[in-house]
Amino acid sequence: MSGKVVLYYFDGRGKMESIRWLLAVAGVEFEEVFLTTRANYEELVNDGALLFHQVPMVEMDGMKLVQSKAIMNYIAGKYNLYGKDLKERVMIDMYAEAARDIMDMIMMLPFIPPETVKSWKKFRSKPKSALFQLLKRLSVLLSSSWVTS
């Protein structure tokens, strides 16, 4: 299946959303297979499609790719979205990892008791502060010459 890109994930945004965005930026059309039952997931595991028994999985170029960062690095590299040299790639990685850190903090919220979150001012302010700093720096970066050159 080298022509069509197929995404396998639950019917939601989660870790697949960044991959969808990157494919959209690259102008790549894709299909999605939503895992709506445990049986759907187990079928992928039993078929050996999920190397580490985790989704998201992206099927492209005859490969079954897993691990979000590896998938995004592959797509970015294939479609020349990963910088022109090592310095640009490390800058992209730093911003991508900062965004991931913020997402990880946000994804923890449903699993923390509400009374803990309310009393934990540092936790509540950290994602906002980190997000603000990331967006501020991205704004400067996107207006700089290395992005537009």
PDB file of C-alpha atoms in Angstrom, residues 9 14-19 21-22 55-56 67-73 92-108 127 130-131 134 138:
ATOM      1  CA  TYR A   9      -6.406   5.933  15.656  1.00  0.00           C
ATOM      2  CA  GLY A  14      -5.186  13.084  20.635  1.00  0.00           C
ATOM      3  CA  LYS A  15      -1.741  12.183  19.377  1.00  0.00           C
ATOM      4  CA  MET A  16      -2.923  11.819  15.784  1.00  0.00           C
ATOM      5  CA  GLU A  17      -3.882  15.478  15.454  1.00  0.00           C
ATOM      6  CA  SER A  18      -0.328  16.768  14.953  1.00  0.00           C
ATOM      7  CA  ILE A  19       0.195  14.113  12.294  1.00  0.00           C
ATOM      8  CA  TRP A  21      -1.837  18.807  10.571  1.00  0.00           C
ATOM      9  CA  LEU A  22       1.580  17.912   9.196  1.00  0.00           C
ATOM     10  CA  VAL A  55      -1.523   3.860  18.157  1.00  0.00           C
ATOM     11  CA  PRO A  56      -1.343   6.169  16.302  1.00  0.00           C
ATOM     12  CA  GLN A  67       5.422   6.436  17.548  1.00  0.00           C
ATOM     13  CA  SER A  68       4.200   9.975  16.974  1.00  0.00           C
ATOM     14  CA  LYS A  69       7.565  11.713  16.841  1.00  0.00           C
ATOM     15  CA  ALA A  70       9.030   9.150  14.452  1.00  0.00           C
ATOM     16  CA  ILE A  71       5.970   9.475  12.199  1.00  0.00           C
ATOM     17  CA  MET A  72       6.200  13.264  12.165  1.00  0.00           C
ATOM     18  CA  ASN A  73       9.959  13.205  11.513  1.00  0.00           C
ATOM     19  CA  ILE A  92      12.152  22.694  14.786  1.00  0.00           C
ATOM     20  CA  ASP A  93      12.721  19.895  17.306  1.00  0.00           C
ATOM     21  CA  MET A  94      12.981  22.340  20.217  1.00  0.00           C
ATOM     22  CA  TYR A  95       9.678  24.012  19.362  1.00  0.00           C
ATOM     23  CA  ALA A  96       7.987  20.686  18.667  1.00  0.00           C
ATOM     24  CA  GLU A  97       9.146  19.278  22.010  1.00  0.00           C
ATOM     25  CA  ALA A  98       7.988  22.418  23.851  1.00  0.00           C
ATOM     26  CA  ALA A  99       4.565  22.000  22.257  1.00  0.00           C
ATOM     27  CA  ARG A 100       4.586  18.321  23.279  1.00  0.00           C
ATOM     28  CA  ASP A 101       5.432  19.259  26.884  1.00  0.00           C
ATOM     29  CA  ILE A 102       2.437  21.592  26.979  1.00  0.00           C
ATOM     30  CA  MET A 103       0.199  18.922  25.463  1.00  0.00           C
ATOM     31  CA  ASP A 104       1.402  16.378  28.028  1.00  0.00           C
ATOM     32  CA  MET A 105       0.468  18.759  30.852  1.00  0.00           C
ATOM     33  CA  ILE A 106      -2.965  19.317  29.354  1.00  0.00           C
ATOM     34  CA  MET A 107      -3.514  15.595  28.769  1.00  0.00           C
ATOM     35  CA  MET A 108      -2.833  14.901  32.473  1.00  0.00           C
ATOM     36  CA  PRO A 127       0.675  25.433  30.809  1.00  0.00           C
ATOM     37  CA  ALA A 130       4.573  27.841  28.649  1.00  0.00           C
ATOM     38  CA  LEU A 131       2.018  28.192  25.871  1.00  0.00           C
ATOM     39  CA  LEU A 134       5.984  29.183  22.892  1.00  0.00           C
ATOM     40  CA  LEU A 138       7.062  31.136  17.324  1.00  0.00           C
TER      41      LEU A 138
END
